[in-house]
Tab-separated table of C-alpha atoms in Angstrom:
chain	number	residue	atom	x	y	z
F	692	UNK	CA	86.712	-11.466	168.198
F	693	UNK	CA	86.566	-10.038	164.661
F	694	UNK	CA	84.388	-12.919	163.541
F	695	UNK	CA	82.061	-12.327	166.498
F	696	UNK	CA	81.814	-8.650	165.603
F	697	UNK	CA	81.053	-9.431	161.953
F	698	UNK	CA	78.464	-11.991	163.003
F	699	UNK	CA	76.849	-9.459	165.320
F	700	UNK	CA	76.756	-6.827	162.581
F	701	UNK	CA	74.995	-9.307	160.306
F	702	UNK	CA	72.373	-10.085	162.954
F	703	UNK	CA	69.044	-8.324	162.194
F	704	UNK	CA	68.364	-7.783	165.901
F	705	UNK	CA	71.673	-6.008	166.450
F	706	UNK	CA	71.250	-3.935	163.299
F	707	UNK	CA	67.706	-2.904	164.198
F	708	UNK	CA	68.701	-2.093	167.773
F	709	UNK	CA	71.482	0.104	166.409
F	710	UNK	CA	68.985	1.852	164.136
F	711	UNK	CA	66.601	2.402	167.055
F	712	UNK	CA	69.411	3.800	169.202
F	713	UNK	CA	70.347	6.255	166.447
F	714	UNK	CA	66.735	7.423	166.146
F	715	UNK	CA	66.359	7.811	169.913
F	716	UNK	CA	69.658	9.667	170.290
F	717	UNK	CA	68.700	11.878	167.359
F	718	UNK	CA	65.354	13.115	168.634
F	719	UNK	CA	66.631	13.355	172.243
F	720	UNK	CA	69.630	15.408	171.111
F	721	UNK	CA	67.399	17.663	168.992
F	722	UNK	CA	65.061	18.189	171.947
F	723	UNK	CA	67.975	18.899	174.280
F	724	UNK	CA	69.413	21.433	171.813
F	725	UNK	CA	66.032	23.139	171.484
F	726	UNK	CA	65.602	22.444	167.757
F	727	UNK	CA	61.994	23.199	166.750
F	728	UNK	CA	60.477	23.112	170.258
F	729	UNK	CA	56.885	23.568	168.924
F	730	UNK	CA	55.330	23.407	172.381
F	731	UNK	CA	55.219	26.768	174.129
F	732	UNK	CA	55.513	25.666	177.730
F	733	UNK	CA	57.969	22.804	177.440
F	734	UNK	CA	59.605	21.041	180.269
F	735	UNK	CA	63.204	19.836	180.289
F	736	UNK	CA	64.158	16.300	179.380
F	737	UNK	CA	63.908	13.892	182.283
F	738	UNK	CA	63.729	10.192	182.973
F	739	UNK	CA	60.380	10.000	181.211
F	740	UNK	CA	61.895	11.260	177.938
F	741	UNK	CA	64.737	8.752	178.274
F	742	UNK	CA	62.196	5.993	178.900
F	743	UNK	CA	60.353	6.958	175.726
F	744	UNK	CA	63.664	6.817	173.848
F	745	UNK	CA	64.308	3.329	175.268
F	746	UNK	CA	60.831	2.286	174.138
F	747	UNK	CA	61.703	3.430	170.613
F	748	UNK	CA	64.931	1.413	170.700
F	749	UNK	CA	63.118	-1.721	171.872
F	750	UNK	CA	60.303	-1.355	169.318
F	751	UNK	CA	62.701	-0.848	166.417
F	752	UNK	CA	64.875	-3.762	167.588
F	753	UNK	CA	61.971	-6.245	167.380
F	754	UNK	CA	60.215	-4.697	164.377
F	755	UNK	CA	60.941	-7.654	162.044
F	756	UNK	CA	59.650	-10.277	164.476
F	757	UNK	CA	56.698	-8.309	165.845
F	758	UNK	CA	55.839	-5.660	163.224
F	759	UNK	CA	52.288	-5.000	164.484
F	760	UNK	CA	53.413	-4.467	168.078
F	761	UNK	CA	56.250	-2.249	166.827
F	762	UNK	CA	53.769	-0.045	164.929
F	763	UNK	CA	51.560	0.331	167.992
F	764	UNK	CA	54.472	1.239	170.301
F	765	UNK	CA	56.127	3.593	167.811
F	766	UNK	CA	52.816	5.428	167.352
F	767	UNK	CA	52.143	5.601	171.075
F	768	UNK	CA	55.543	7.153	171.872
F	769	UNK	CA	54.955	10.462	169.971
F	770	UNK	CA	51.471	10.787	171.476
F	771	UNK	CA	52.862	10.379	175.005
F	772	UNK	CA	55.775	12.641	174.106
F	773	UNK	CA	53.516	15.526	173.114
F	774	UNK	CA	51.112	14.935	175.982
F	775	UNK	CA	54.123	15.184	178.292
F	776	UNK	CA	55.004	18.582	176.742
F	777	UNK	CA	58.508	17.551	175.723
F	778	UNK	CA	60.104	19.816	173.091
F	779	UNK	CA	60.749	18.925	169.406
F	780	UNK	CA	58.753	16.969	166.879
F	781	UNK	CA	61.418	14.745	165.270
F	782	UNK	CA	59.836	12.012	167.362
F	783	UNK	CA	57.078	11.865	164.721
F	784	UNK	CA	59.534	10.199	162.333
F	785	UNK	CA	59.786	7.040	164.495
F	786	UNK	CA	56.341	5.642	163.521
F	787	UNK	CA	57.372	5.782	159.839
F	788	UNK	CA	59.876	2.995	160.537
F	789	UNK	CA	57.107	0.794	161.925
F	790	UNK	CA	54.823	1.594	159.019
F	791	UNK	CA	57.558	0.695	156.504
F	792	UNK	CA	58.364	-2.576	158.317
F	793	UNK	CA	54.742	-3.712	158.516
F	794	UNK	CA	54.216	-3.205	154.779
F	795	UNK	CA	57.532	-4.859	153.903
F	796	UNK	CA	57.008	-8.011	156.023
F	797	UNK	CA	53.232	-8.501	155.986
F	798	UNK	CA	52.246	-7.237	152.538
F	799	UNK	CA	50.504	-4.191	151.181
F	800	UNK	CA	47.157	-4.899	152.929
F	801	UNK	CA	48.747	-4.834	156.366
F	802	UNK	CA	50.812	-1.888	155.213
F	803	UNK	CA	47.673	0.017	154.249
F	804	UNK	CA	46.110	-0.698	157.633
F	805	UNK	CA	49.304	0.373	159.402
F	806	UNK	CA	49.507	3.564	157.339
F	807	UNK	CA	45.877	4.474	158.164
F	808	UNK	CA	46.475	3.828	161.857
F	809	UNK	CA	49.724	5.849	161.815
F	810	UNK	CA	48.084	8.743	159.957
F	811	UNK	CA	45.259	8.815	162.509
F	812	UNK	CA	47.696	8.922	165.437
F	813	UNK	CA	49.737	11.615	163.688
F	814	UNK	CA	46.630	13.755	163.245
F	815	UNK	CA	45.700	13.314	166.890
F	816	UNK	CA	49.238	14.245	167.971
F	817	UNK	CA	49.213	17.319	165.755
F	818	UNK	CA	45.882	18.467	167.203
F	819	UNK	CA	47.251	17.990	170.714
F	820	UNK	CA	50.329	20.097	169.981
F	821	UNK	CA	49.182	22.689	167.459
F	822	UNK	CA	45.450	22.913	168.062
F	823	UNK	CA	42.906	23.715	165.382
F	824	UNK	CA	44.685	26.814	164.110
F	825	UNK	CA	47.591	25.146	162.309
F	826	UNK	CA	46.297	21.599	161.809
F	827	UNK	CA	45.102	22.114	158.227
F	828	UNK	CA	48.596	22.962	156.959
F	829	UNK	CA	50.465	20.142	158.703
F	830	UNK	CA	48.120	17.178	158.362
F	831	UNK	CA	48.549	16.724	154.568
F	832	UNK	CA	52.306	16.715	154.982
F	833	UNK	CA	52.131	14.105	157.747
F	834	UNK	CA	49.754	11.902	155.746
F	835	UNK	CA	52.071	12.131	152.731
F	836	UNK	CA	55.021	10.979	154.828
F	837	UNK	CA	53.039	8.020	156.157
F	838	UNK	CA	51.849	7.041	152.662
F	839	UNK	CA	55.413	7.276	151.358
F	840	UNK	CA	56.743	5.038	154.139
F	841	UNK	CA	54.002	2.443	153.561
F	842	UNK	CA	54.524	2.450	149.789
F	843	UNK	CA	58.272	2.081	150.169
F	844	UNK	CA	57.770	-0.862	152.538
F	845	UNK	CA	55.353	-2.589	150.162
F	846	UNK	CA	57.782	-2.111	147.267
F	847	UNK	CA	60.658	-3.522	149.318
F	848	UNK	CA	58.561	-6.520	150.372
F	849	UNK	CA	57.535	-7.193	146.786
F	850	UNK	CA	61.142	-6.945	145.651
F	851	UNK	CA	62.262	-9.403	148.329
F	852	UNK	CA	59.490	-11.834	147.377
F	853	UNK	CA	60.420	-11.662	143.684
F	854	UNK	CA	64.086	-12.080	144.548
F	855	UNK	CA	63.358	-15.098	146.758
F	856	UNK	CA	61.197	-16.681	144.060
F	857	UNK	CA	63.882	-16.053	141.441
F	858	UNK	CA	66.553	-17.613	143.630
F	859	UNK	CA	64.344	-20.613	144.347
F	860	UNK	CA	63.646	-21.081	140.655
F	861	UNK	CA	67.348	-20.752	139.853
F	862	UNK	CA	68.175	-23.327	142.530
F	863	UNK	CA	65.588	-25.712	141.066
F	864	UNK	CA	66.974	-25.224	137.570
F	865	UNK	CA	70.520	-25.853	138.790
F	866	UNK	CA	69.394	-28.984	140.604
F	867	UNK	CA	67.535	-30.164	137.506
F	868	UNK	CA	70.598	-29.580	135.326
F	869	UNK	CA	72.835	-31.411	137.799
F	870	UNK	CA	70.438	-34.355	137.983
F	871	UNK	CA	70.216	-34.455	134.196
F	872	UNK	CA	74.012	-34.336	133.916
F	873	UNK	CA	74.344	-37.173	136.432
F	874	UNK	CA	71.703	-39.190	134.587
F	875	UNK	CA	73.405	-38.644	131.230
F	876	UNK	CA	76.771	-39.572	132.748
F	877	UNK	CA	75.299	-42.770	134.195
F	878	UNK	CA	73.690	-43.638	130.855
F	879	UNK	CA	76.983	-42.996	129.059
F	880	UNK	CA	78.886	-45.192	131.522
F	881	UNK	CA	76.324	-47.941	131.015
F	882	UNK	CA	76.571	-47.627	127.247
F	883	UNK	CA	80.362	-47.821	127.312
F	884	UNK	CA	80.213	-50.772	129.711
F	885	UNK	CA	77.900	-52.584	127.293
F	886	UNK	CA	80.216	-51.892	124.378
F	887	UNK	CA	83.278	-53.115	126.274
F	888	UNK	CA	81.392	-56.186	127.487
F	889	UNK	CA	80.306	-57.081	123.972
F	890	UNK	CA	83.718	-56.464	122.429
F	891	UNK	CA	85.728	-58.322	125.062
F	892	UNK	CA	83.163	-61.080	125.557
F	893	UNK	CA	82.990	-61.952	121.877
F	894	UNK	CA	86.742	-61.657	121.345
F	895	UNK	CA	87.681	-63.726	124.394
F	896	UNK	CA	85.107	-66.435	123.661
F	897	UNK	CA	86.279	-66.807	120.057
F	898	UNK	CA	89.935	-66.701	121.055
F	899	UNK	CA	89.304	-69.411	123.641
F	900	UNK	CA	87.698	-71.681	121.037
F	901	UNK	CA	90.410	-71.039	118.458
F	902	UNK	CA	93.153	-71.579	121.015
F	903	UNK	CA	91.573	-74.892	121.989
F	904	UNK	CA	91.453	-75.935	118.348
F	905	UNK	CA	95.087	-74.938	117.875
F	906	UNK	CA	96.272	-76.902	120.895
F	907	UNK	CA	94.315	-79.947	119.761
F	908	UNK	CA	95.703	-80.096	116.203
F	909	UNK	CA	99.102	-78.468	116.587
F	910	UNK	CA	100.972	-81.744	116.258
F	911	UNK	CA	98.792	-83.723	113.829
F	912	UNK	CA	97.657	-80.799	111.594
F	913	UNK	CA	100.028	-77.824	111.840
F	914	UNK	CA	98.289	-76.082	108.968
F	915	UNK	CA	94.965	-75.930	110.811
F	916	UNK	CA	96.759	-74.748	113.941
F	917	UNK	CA	98.320	-71.970	111.881
F	918	UNK	CA	94.872	-70.958	110.679
F	919	UNK	CA	93.619	-70.873	114.285
F	920	UNK	CA	96.508	-68.619	115.300
F	921	UNK	CA	95.816	-66.330	112.335
F	922	UNK	CA	92.157	-66.137	113.357
F	923	UNK	CA	93.192	-65.300	116.931
F	924	UNK	CA	95.425	-62.489	115.659
F	925	UNK	CA	92.617	-61.046	113.514
F	926	UNK	CA	90.151	-61.218	116.397
F	927	UNK	CA	92.641	-59.467	118.693
F	928	UNK	CA	93.306	-56.744	116.126
F	929	UNK	CA	89.599	-56.103	115.606
F	930	UNK	CA	88.942	-56.085	119.349
F	931	UNK	CA	91.805	-53.672	120.026
F	932	UNK	CA	90.497	-51.370	117.293
F	933	UNK	CA	87.044	-51.337	118.873
F	934	UNK	CA	88.473	-50.725	122.351
F	935	UNK	CA	90.680	-47.912	121.019
F	936	UNK	CA	87.633	-46.307	119.432
F	937	UNK	CA	85.570	-46.561	122.638
F	938	UNK	CA	88.361	-45.124	124.783
F	939	UNK	CA	88.960	-42.378	122.229
F	940	UNK	CA	85.386	-41.196	122.696
F	941	UNK	CA	86.122	-40.672	126.390
F	942	UNK	CA	89.060	-38.367	125.664
F	943	UNK	CA	86.954	-35.321	124.987
F	944	UNK	CA	89.915	-33.014	125.650
F	945	UNK	CA	91.899	-34.568	122.798
F	946	UNK	CA	91.032	-33.477	119.224
F	947	UNK	CA	89.819	-36.370	117.158
F	948	UNK	CA	91.716	-37.443	114.060
F	949	UNK	CA	89.462	-37.042	111.073
F	950	UNK	CA	90.060	-40.523	109.699
F	951	UNK	CA	89.335	-42.207	113.032
F	952	UNK	CA	85.710	-43.222	113.672
F	953	UNK	CA	83.958	-41.429	116.507
F	954	UNK	CA	81.673	-44.349	117.370
F	955	UNK	CA	82.327	-48.028	118.059
F	956	UNK	CA	82.615	-49.997	114.868
F	957	UNK	CA	79.694	-52.250	114.171
F	958	UNK	CA	76.615	-52.633	112.079
F	959	UNK	CA	74.986	-55.194	109.858
F	960	UNK	CA	77.554	-54.261	107.202
F	961	UNK	CA	80.089	-56.230	109.296
F	962	UNK	CA	77.736	-59.144	109.811
F	963	UNK	CA	79.593	-61.291	107.248
F	964	UNK	CA	82.895	-60.919	109.124
F	965	UNK	CA	81.114	-61.754	112.386
F	966	UNK	CA	79.609	-64.928	110.919
F	967	UNK	CA	82.980	-65.960	109.442
F	968	UNK	CA	84.549	-65.546	112.883
F	969	UNK	CA	81.868	-67.720	114.455
F	970	UNK	CA	82.234	-70.348	111.738
F	971	UNK	CA	86.015	-70.349	112.243
F	972	UNK	CA	85.242	-71.353	115.833
F	973	UNK	CA	83.406	-74.455	114.526
F	974	UNK	CA	79.933	-72.915	114.808
F	975	UNK	CA	77.772	-73.216	111.712
F	976	UNK	CA	75.529	-70.207	111.142
F	977	UNK	CA	72.537	-70.339	108.780
F	978	UNK	CA	71.555	-66.822	107.750
F	979	UNK	CA	68.067	-66.122	106.421
F	980	UNK	CA	67.115	-62.585	105.372
F	981	UNK	CA	63.431	-61.809	104.851
F	982	UNK	CA	62.083	-58.607	103.403
F	983	UNK	CA	64.003	-55.968	101.510
F	984	UNK	CA	67.192	-54.848	103.312
F	985	UNK	CA	67.676	-51.099	103.448
F	986	UNK	CA	69.956	-48.651	105.274
F	987	UNK	CA	69.103	-48.491	108.970
F	988	UNK	CA	69.576	-45.613	111.421
F	989	UNK	CA	72.973	-45.857	113.097
F	990	UNK	CA	71.620	-46.674	116.612
F	991	UNK	CA	69.389	-49.468	115.247
F	992	UNK	CA	72.175	-50.800	113.022
F	993	UNK	CA	74.691	-50.914	115.894
F	994	UNK	CA	72.179	-52.426	118.339
F	995	UNK	CA	71.257	-55.181	115.865
F	996	UNK	CA	74.908	-56.043	115.311
F	997	UNK	CA	75.719	-56.095	119.036
F	998	UNK	CA	72.692	-58.239	119.852
F	999	UNK	CA	73.703	-60.800	117.214
F	1000	UNK	CA	77.311	-60.656	118.394
F	1001	UNK	CA	76.369	-61.213	122.041
F	1002	UNK	CA	73.977	-64.034	121.158
F	1003	UNK	CA	76.678	-65.834	119.160
F	1004	UNK	CA	79.157	-65.245	121.972
F	1005	UNK	CA	76.780	-66.839	124.470
F	1006	UNK	CA	76.353	-69.836	122.184
F	1007	UNK	CA	80.131	-70.267	121.889
F	1008	UNK	CA	80.699	-69.897	125.612
F	1009	UNK	CA	77.773	-71.680	127.206
F	1010	UNK	CA	75.843	-73.805	124.712
F	1011	UNK	CA	76.882	-77.169	123.319
F	1012	UNK	CA	75.548	-76.203	119.912
F	1013	UNK	CA	76.823	-76.865	116.412
F	1014	UNK	CA	74.362	-74.823	114.351
F	1015	UNK	CA	72.731	-71.449	114.805
F	1016	UNK	CA	69.844	-70.191	112.702
F	1017	UNK	CA	69.869	-66.419	112.290
F	1018	UNK	CA	66.800	-64.800	110.734
F	1019	UNK	CA	66.633	-61.087	109.894
F	1020	UNK	CA	63.186	-59.776	108.974
F	1021	UNK	CA	63.075	-56.284	107.484
F	1022	UNK	CA	59.658	-54.685	107.915
F	1023	UNK	CA	58.684	-51.099	107.095
F	1024	UNK	CA	58.651	-49.958	110.722
F	1025	UNK	CA	60.826	-52.484	112.534
F	1026	UNK	CA	63.655	-54.986	112.316
F	1027	UNK	CA	63.109	-58.474	113.721
F	1028	UNK	CA	66.045	-60.620	114.814
F	1029	UNK	CA	65.671	-64.292	115.673
F	1030	UNK	CA	68.663	-66.367	116.787
F	1031	UNK	CA	68.151	-70.038	117.691
F	1032	UNK	CA	70.776	-72.693	118.401
F	1033	UNK	CA	70.470	-76.467	118.363
F	1034	UNK	CA	72.056	-77.031	121.740
F	1035	UNK	CA	70.422	-78.379	124.900
F	1036	UNK	CA	67.351	-76.511	126.196
F	1037	UNK	CA	69.269	-74.448	128.746
F	1038	UNK	CA	70.060	-70.783	129.207
F	1039	UNK	CA	73.009	-69.520	127.170
F	1040	UNK	CA	73.948	-66.983	129.840
F	1041	UNK	CA	75.626	-67.657	133.162
F	1042	UNK	CA	73.613	-66.879	136.326
F	1043	UNK	CA	75.857	-63.927	137.164
F	1044	UNK	CA	76.368	-62.768	133.592
F	1045	UNK	CA	75.184	-59.589	131.953
F	1046	UNK	CA	74.884	-60.715	128.326
F	1047	UNK	CA	71.118	-61.147	128.089
F	1048	UNK	CA	70.514	-58.126	130.325
F	1049	UNK	CA	72.754	-56.055	128.073
F	1050	UNK	CA	70.813	-57.158	124.978
F	1051	UNK	CA	67.535	-56.271	126.659
F	1052	UNK	CA	68.885	-52.843	127.618
F	1053	UNK	CA	69.962	-52.183	124.030
F	1054	UNK	CA	66.518	-53.048	122.724
F	1055	UNK	CA	64.772	-51.081	125.477
F	1056	UNK	CA	66.923	-48.008	124.748
F	1057	UNK	CA	65.401	-47.968	121.243
F	1058	UNK	CA	61.835	-48.543	122.575
F	1059	UNK	CA	62.064	-52.134	121.416
F	1060	UNK	CA	61.936	-55.424	123.245
F	1061	UNK	CA	63.923	-58.637	123.507
F	1062	UNK	CA	63.074	-62.099	124.811
F	1063	UNK	CA	65.512	-64.908	125.506
F	1064	UNK	CA	64.280	-68.334	126.560
F	1065	UNK	CA	64.537	-72.042	125.715
F	1066	UNK	CA	62.633	-73.041	122.589
F	1067	UNK	CA	59.889	-75.706	122.881
F	1068	UNK	CA	61.450	-77.682	120.026
F	1069	UNK	CA	64.896	-77.607	121.567
F	1070	UNK	CA	67.761	-75.186	121.825
F	1071	UNK	CA	67.720	-71.601	123.010
F	1072	UNK	CA	66.192	-68.664	121.155
F	1073	UNK	CA	66.753	-64.935	121.278
F	1074	UNK	CA	64.078	-62.768	119.670
F	1075	UNK	CA	64.541	-59.011	119.325
F	1076	UNK	CA	62.241	-56.368	117.902
F	1077	UNK	CA	63.838	-53.017	117.084
F	1078	UNK	CA	61.569	-50.178	115.897
F	1079	UNK	CA	62.790	-48.011	113.044
F	1080	UNK	CA	62.007	-44.319	113.648
F	1081	UNK	CA	60.582	-42.306	110.750
F	1082	UNK	CA	60.300	-45.241	108.345
F	1083	UNK	CA	60.069	-44.345	104.685
């Protein structure tokens, strides 16, 4: 019941009907009490006066939905009231409500028209009641009241329009921020997934090769098996360090230790260790550096390292290759990477894998490009072009 009452109080129709009832009761009570009778030969209140009060209630109740009709009815009631010789002139305040509503809901142009119409009816009503003798002193006051009601309605309508536009703009900005946050979160998840894929893929592929070597020579050549186990341990330690770094980035609520890196380890500075790991897995890598090497921006440096790492991982896992030719070309505005193996002319990525797609995404994130396809002369080749922003 309380909820129904609160809902009814929030309803515009109920609120406006209540306002109309208050206005009707007010001017009927004032007329009944004889406050400011104005008309000399008045007649007592009857059913006609009550009907006019009901008309005021109905007009005020529907003023938001039908503002023009409300103005017409609320202006007609005082005219009929005075023509019927009912006492009191508080009834002249009812049209001001209609004038205010028209300006507030239809704009200042409709409000101006409603104010002119209301002022005209007020003047006619005053002439009917007072005659020519006292019209000059009352008309300016009545016109001022009508102008005030229309101006107040126009101001309220403008305020509501500005408020609605502000709320709409705020809602759009909130939606834009939420979409941007979701997009950034998705990009961050994709970046972390790429890092984990590269770290685990390379580590597991190398461990698998080294473990196979160790099992093959453990009885005939224990020393080589010991070297394979040592390589496996080093690969595991490096992989765990990279994973710890990546997961540490996710713990934003935990203060970072100053000596711990805040980004996944990697870069062409670690290229020698990467090539040694590949060579320990019985893969010969021929490195050729063209141009003058220089410090690269961190995103380009990391992307180049991860692309080379993933390409070597694919060769170890999927290609029956013994030699890989790695060419790094340093140009003023870009870094070119070319990786070609001597295996069969087949793809070095499984049909359901994400290695080549991940390399392409890394290059695309830096506005670069990457191609991976069998080479006409045999083997499989990966070619990446990474732009260098603000080259010096």
